[in-house]
Short mmCIF file of C-alpha atoms and ligand atoms in Angstrom, two decimals:
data_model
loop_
_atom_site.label_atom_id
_atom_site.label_comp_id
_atom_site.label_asym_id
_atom_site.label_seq_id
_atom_site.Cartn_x
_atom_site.Cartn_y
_atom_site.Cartn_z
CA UNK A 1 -5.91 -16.50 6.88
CA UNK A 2 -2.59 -18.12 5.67
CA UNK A 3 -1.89 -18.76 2.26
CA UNK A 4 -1.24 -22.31 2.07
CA UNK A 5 2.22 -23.53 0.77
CA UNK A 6 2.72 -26.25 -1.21
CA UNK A 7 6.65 -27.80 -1.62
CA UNK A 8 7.99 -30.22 -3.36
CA UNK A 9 11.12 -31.86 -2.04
CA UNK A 10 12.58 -33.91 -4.77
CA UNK A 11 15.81 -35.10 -2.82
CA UNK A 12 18.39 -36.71 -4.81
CA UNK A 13 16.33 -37.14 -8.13
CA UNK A 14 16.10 -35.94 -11.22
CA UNK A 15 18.75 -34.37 -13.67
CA UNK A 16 18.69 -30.35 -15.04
CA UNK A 17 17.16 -31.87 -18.30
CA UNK A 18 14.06 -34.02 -16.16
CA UNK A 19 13.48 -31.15 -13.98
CA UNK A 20 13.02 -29.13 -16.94
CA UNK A 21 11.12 -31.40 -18.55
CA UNK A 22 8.65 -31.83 -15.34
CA UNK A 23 7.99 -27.79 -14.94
CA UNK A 24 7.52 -27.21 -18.67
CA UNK A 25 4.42 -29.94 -17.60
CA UNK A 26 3.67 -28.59 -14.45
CA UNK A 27 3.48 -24.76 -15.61
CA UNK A 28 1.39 -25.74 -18.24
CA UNK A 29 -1.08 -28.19 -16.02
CA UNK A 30 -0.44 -24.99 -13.95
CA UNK A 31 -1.92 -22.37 -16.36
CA UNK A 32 -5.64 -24.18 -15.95
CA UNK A 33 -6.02 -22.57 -12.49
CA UNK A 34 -4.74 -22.65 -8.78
CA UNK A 35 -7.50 -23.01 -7.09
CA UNK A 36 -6.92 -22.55 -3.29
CA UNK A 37 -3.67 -19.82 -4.20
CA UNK A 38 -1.25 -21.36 -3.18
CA UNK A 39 2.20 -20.58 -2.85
CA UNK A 40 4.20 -23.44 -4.93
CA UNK A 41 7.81 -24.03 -4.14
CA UNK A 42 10.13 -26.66 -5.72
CA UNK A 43 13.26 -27.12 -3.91
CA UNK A 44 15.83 -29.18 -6.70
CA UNK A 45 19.58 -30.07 -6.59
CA UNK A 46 21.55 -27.78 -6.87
CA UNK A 47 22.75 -28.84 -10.08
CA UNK A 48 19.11 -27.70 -11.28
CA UNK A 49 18.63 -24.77 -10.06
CA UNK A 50 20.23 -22.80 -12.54
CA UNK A 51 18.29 -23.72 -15.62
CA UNK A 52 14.79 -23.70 -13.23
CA UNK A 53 15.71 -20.37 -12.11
CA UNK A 54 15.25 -19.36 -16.18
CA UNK A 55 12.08 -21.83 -16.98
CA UNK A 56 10.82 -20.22 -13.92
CA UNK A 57 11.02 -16.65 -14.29
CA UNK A 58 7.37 -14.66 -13.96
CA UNK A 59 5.70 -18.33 -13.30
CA UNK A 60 5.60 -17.21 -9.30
CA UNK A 61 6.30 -21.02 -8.75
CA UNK A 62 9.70 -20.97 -5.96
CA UNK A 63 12.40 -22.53 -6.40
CA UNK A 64 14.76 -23.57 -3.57
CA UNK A 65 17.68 -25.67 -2.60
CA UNK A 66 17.79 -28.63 -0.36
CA UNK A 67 20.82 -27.81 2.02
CA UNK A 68 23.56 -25.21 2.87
CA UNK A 69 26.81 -25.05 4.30
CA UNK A 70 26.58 -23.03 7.41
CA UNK A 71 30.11 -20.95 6.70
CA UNK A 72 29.71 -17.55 4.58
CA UNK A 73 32.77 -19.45 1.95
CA UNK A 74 35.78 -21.18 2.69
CA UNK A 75 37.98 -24.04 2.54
CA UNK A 76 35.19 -26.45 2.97
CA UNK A 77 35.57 -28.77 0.20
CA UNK A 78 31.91 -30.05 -1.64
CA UNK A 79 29.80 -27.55 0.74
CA UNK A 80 27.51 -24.99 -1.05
CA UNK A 81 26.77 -21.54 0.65
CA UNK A 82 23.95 -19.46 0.99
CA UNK A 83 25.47 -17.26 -0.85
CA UNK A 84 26.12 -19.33 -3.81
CA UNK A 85 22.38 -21.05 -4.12
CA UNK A 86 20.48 -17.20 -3.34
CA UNK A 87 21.79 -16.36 -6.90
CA UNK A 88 19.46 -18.82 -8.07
CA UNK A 89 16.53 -19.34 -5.67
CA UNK A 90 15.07 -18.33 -2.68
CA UNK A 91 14.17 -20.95 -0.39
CA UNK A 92 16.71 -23.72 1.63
CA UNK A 93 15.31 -26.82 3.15
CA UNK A 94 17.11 -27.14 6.45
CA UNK A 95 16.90 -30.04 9.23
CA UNK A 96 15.54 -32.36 6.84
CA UNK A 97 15.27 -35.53 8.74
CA UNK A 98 17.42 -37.54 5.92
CA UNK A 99 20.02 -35.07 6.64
CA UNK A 100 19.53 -35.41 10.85
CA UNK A 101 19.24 -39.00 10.69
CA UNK A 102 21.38 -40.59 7.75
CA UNK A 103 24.01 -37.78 7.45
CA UNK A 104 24.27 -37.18 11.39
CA UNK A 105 22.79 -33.53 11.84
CA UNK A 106 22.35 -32.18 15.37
CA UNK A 107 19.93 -29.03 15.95
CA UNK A 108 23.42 -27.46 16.85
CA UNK A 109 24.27 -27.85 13.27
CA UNK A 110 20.50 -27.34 11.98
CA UNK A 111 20.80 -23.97 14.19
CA UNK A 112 23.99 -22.64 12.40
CA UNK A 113 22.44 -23.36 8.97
CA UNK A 114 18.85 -21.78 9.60
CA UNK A 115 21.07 -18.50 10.93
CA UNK A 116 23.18 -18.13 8.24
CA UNK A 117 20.58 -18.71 5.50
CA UNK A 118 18.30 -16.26 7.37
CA UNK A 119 20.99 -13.72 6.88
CA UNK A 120 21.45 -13.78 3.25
CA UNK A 121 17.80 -13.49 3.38
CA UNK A 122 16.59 -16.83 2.27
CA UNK A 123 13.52 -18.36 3.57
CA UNK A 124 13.66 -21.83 5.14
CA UNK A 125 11.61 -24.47 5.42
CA UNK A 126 12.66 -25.71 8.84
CA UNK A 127 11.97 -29.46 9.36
CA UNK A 128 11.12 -31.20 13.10
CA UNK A 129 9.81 -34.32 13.36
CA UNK A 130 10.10 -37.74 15.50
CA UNK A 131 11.20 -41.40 14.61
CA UNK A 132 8.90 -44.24 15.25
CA UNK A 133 10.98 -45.37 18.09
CA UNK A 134 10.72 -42.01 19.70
CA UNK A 135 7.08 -41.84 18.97
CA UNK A 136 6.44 -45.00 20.56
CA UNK A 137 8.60 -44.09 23.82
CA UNK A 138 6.01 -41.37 24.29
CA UNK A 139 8.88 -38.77 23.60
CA UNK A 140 7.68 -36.75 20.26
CA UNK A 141 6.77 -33.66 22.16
CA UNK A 142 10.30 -33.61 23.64
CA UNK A 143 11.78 -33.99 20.45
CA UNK A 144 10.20 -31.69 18.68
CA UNK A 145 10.35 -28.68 21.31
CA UNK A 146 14.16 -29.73 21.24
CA UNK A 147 14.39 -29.34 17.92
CA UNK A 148 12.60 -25.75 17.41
CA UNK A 149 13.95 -24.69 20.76
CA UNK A 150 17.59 -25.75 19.76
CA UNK A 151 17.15 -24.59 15.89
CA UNK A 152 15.44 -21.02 16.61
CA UNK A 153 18.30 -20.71 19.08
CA UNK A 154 19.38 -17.06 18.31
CA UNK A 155 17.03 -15.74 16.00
CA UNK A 156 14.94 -12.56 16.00
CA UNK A 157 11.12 -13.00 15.37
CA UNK A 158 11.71 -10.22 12.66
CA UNK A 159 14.09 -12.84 10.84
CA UNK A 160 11.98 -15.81 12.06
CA UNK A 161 9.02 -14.39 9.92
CA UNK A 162 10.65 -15.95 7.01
CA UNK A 163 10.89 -19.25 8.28
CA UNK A 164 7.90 -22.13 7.62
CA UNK A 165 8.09 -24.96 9.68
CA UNK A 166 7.20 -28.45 8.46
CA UNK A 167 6.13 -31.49 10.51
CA UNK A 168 7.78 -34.64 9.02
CA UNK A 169 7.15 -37.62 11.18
CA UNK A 170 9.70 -39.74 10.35
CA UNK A 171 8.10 -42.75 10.29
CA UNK A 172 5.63 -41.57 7.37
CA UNK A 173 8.40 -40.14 4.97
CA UNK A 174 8.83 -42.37 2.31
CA UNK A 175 6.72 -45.45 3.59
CA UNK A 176 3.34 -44.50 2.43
CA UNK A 177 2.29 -44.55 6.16
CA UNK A 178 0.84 -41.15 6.30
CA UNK A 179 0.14 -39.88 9.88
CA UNK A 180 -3.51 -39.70 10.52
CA UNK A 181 -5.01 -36.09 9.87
CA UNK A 182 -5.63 -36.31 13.81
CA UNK A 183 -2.49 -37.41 14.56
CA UNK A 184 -0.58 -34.45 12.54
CA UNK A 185 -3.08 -31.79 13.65
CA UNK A 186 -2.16 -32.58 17.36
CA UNK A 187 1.58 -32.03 15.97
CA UNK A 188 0.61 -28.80 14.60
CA UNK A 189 -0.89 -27.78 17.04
CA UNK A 190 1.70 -28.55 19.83
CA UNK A 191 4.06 -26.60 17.43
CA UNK A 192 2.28 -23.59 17.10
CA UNK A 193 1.57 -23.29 20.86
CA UNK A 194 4.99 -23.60 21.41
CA UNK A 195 6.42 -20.86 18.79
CA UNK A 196 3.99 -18.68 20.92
CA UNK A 197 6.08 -19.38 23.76
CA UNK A 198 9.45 -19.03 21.74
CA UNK A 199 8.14 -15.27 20.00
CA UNK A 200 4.55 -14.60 20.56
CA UNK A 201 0.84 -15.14 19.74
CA UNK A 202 1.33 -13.07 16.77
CA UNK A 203 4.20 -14.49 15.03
CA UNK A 204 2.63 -18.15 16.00
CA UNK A 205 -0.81 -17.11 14.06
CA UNK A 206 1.26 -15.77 10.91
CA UNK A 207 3.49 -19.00 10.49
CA UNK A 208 3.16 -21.17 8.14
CA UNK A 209 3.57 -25.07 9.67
CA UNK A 210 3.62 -27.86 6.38
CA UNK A 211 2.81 -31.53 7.30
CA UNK A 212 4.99 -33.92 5.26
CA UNK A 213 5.34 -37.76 5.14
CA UNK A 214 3.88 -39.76 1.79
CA UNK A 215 1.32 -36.70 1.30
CA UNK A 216 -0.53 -37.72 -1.79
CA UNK A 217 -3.18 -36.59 -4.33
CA UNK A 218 -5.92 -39.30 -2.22
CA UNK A 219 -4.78 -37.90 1.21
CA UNK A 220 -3.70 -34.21 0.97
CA UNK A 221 -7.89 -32.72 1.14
CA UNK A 222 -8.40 -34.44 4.61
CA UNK A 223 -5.04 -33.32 6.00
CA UNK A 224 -5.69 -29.41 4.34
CA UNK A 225 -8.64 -29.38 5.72
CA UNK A 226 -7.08 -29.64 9.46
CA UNK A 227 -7.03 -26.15 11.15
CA UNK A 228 -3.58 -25.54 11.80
CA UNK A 229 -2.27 -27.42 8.67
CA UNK A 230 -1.05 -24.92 6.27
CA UNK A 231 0.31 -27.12 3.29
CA UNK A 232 2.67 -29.90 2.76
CA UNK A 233 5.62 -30.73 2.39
CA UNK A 234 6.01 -33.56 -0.35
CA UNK A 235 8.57 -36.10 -1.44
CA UNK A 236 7.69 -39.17 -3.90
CA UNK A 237 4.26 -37.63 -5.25
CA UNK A 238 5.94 -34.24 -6.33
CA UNK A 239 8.14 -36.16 -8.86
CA UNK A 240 5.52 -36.20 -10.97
CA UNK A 241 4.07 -33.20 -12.46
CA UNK A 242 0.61 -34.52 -12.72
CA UNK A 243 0.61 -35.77 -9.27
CA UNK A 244 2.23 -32.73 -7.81
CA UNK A 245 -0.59 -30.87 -9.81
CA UNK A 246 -3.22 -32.34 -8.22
CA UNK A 247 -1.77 -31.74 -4.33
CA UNK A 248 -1.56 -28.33 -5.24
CA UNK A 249 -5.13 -28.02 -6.80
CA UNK A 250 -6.43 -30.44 -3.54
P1 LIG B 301 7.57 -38.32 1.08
O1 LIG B 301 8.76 -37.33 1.55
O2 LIG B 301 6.45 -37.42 0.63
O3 LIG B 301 8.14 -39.14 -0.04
O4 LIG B 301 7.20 -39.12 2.26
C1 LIG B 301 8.51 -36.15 2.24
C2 LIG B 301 9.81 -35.47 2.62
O5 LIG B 301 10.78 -36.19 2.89
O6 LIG B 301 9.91 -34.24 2.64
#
């Protein structure tokens, strides 16, 4: 049985003082009961993270950043290390498809990052998913075994264990077109078949694989209730605590 996992990805919003503001709601909303255990993870700027990291402490919500640099340190003006955000949280989004698609990342790239963090021991949320245009070219299994094939490049299934995957369609992030709970359970599935064949049945029954694209309070029970769905991954409904309350409690 896998603990499901519930993230919030809050992108570029929110200052220190509104993501305080938002846990000190959430933890107490919190406090009333988690009802299906689940592991809660809010990955902030990284301008946040340092006061979350104390409003935080012994509330066994996560905290993680959005992004790394895939260098140890260096001359690499405006990059942030792994090094750098693990003194504050524990979990890194990587291969976020903003990042692939508006800031030009290749799984080369997405690779680098996912190795590096893995070394300094953070976990990653490792995001895959296809455009519309891809989808509709009858390509999104390509793309997608590309992208874990390409990103896993290198990496031991003893490191891999602290990697979740998340399946972000990209034409359902931000548009309110969610992907129908059939539609993302074939995704999940493909994707867990296919870290089989990248490690093994074992590793591919332990893994944790997050569906994300306008998840919501009204949708998240039908998509958690898909077999091989294991939480979400969510954007515009985690920005508010009550909302982001109710995913978690779906
Ligand atoms: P959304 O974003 O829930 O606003 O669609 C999800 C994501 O980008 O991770």
């Amino acid at each position: 049985m896998r603990q499901p996992v519930m993230a919030a990805n809050w992108k570029m919003n929110k200052t220190s003082k509104e993501a305080l503001e938002f846990v000190k709601e959430f933890k107490s909303g919190l406090s009333k009961g988690n009802k299906n255990n689940a592991e809660i993870v809010i990955c902030a700027s990284f301008t946040s993270l340092p006061c979350l990291q104390l409003e935080l402490k012994g509330s066994g919500i996560g905290l993680g950043g959005q992004n790394i640099f895939y260098e140890k340190e260096g001359a690499y003006t405006g990059e942030v290390s792994a090094l750098m955000i693990k003194e504050f949280c524990e979990y890194v989004i990587l291969g976020h498809s903003e990042r692939r698609h508006a800031l030009g990342e290749k799984n080369e790239i997405v690779s680098k990052k996912t190795r590096t963090a893995l070394a300094e021991d953070l976990k990653v949320i490792f995001c895959v998913g296809e455009t519309l245009n891809e989808r509709e070219s009858n390509i999104t299994w390509k793309i997608i075994e590309e992208q874990l094939r390409k990103g896993f490049n290198g990496i031991d299934k003893e490191q891999a264990l602290n990697i979740i995957i998340a399946y972000e369609p990209v034409w359902a992030i931000g548009t309110g077109k969610t992907a129908t709970p059939k539609q993302a359970e074939e995704a999940h599935s493909f994707i867990r078949k296919l870290i089989a064949e990248i490690f093994d049945e074992d590793y591919s029954e332990k893994t944790r694989i997050l569906y994300g694209g306008s998840v919501k309070p009204e949708n998240v029970k039908e998509l958690m209730s898909q077999p091989n769905i294991d939480g979400a991954l969510v954007g515009g409904a985690s920005m508010n605590p009550e909302s982001f309350l109710r995913i978690v409690n779906y």
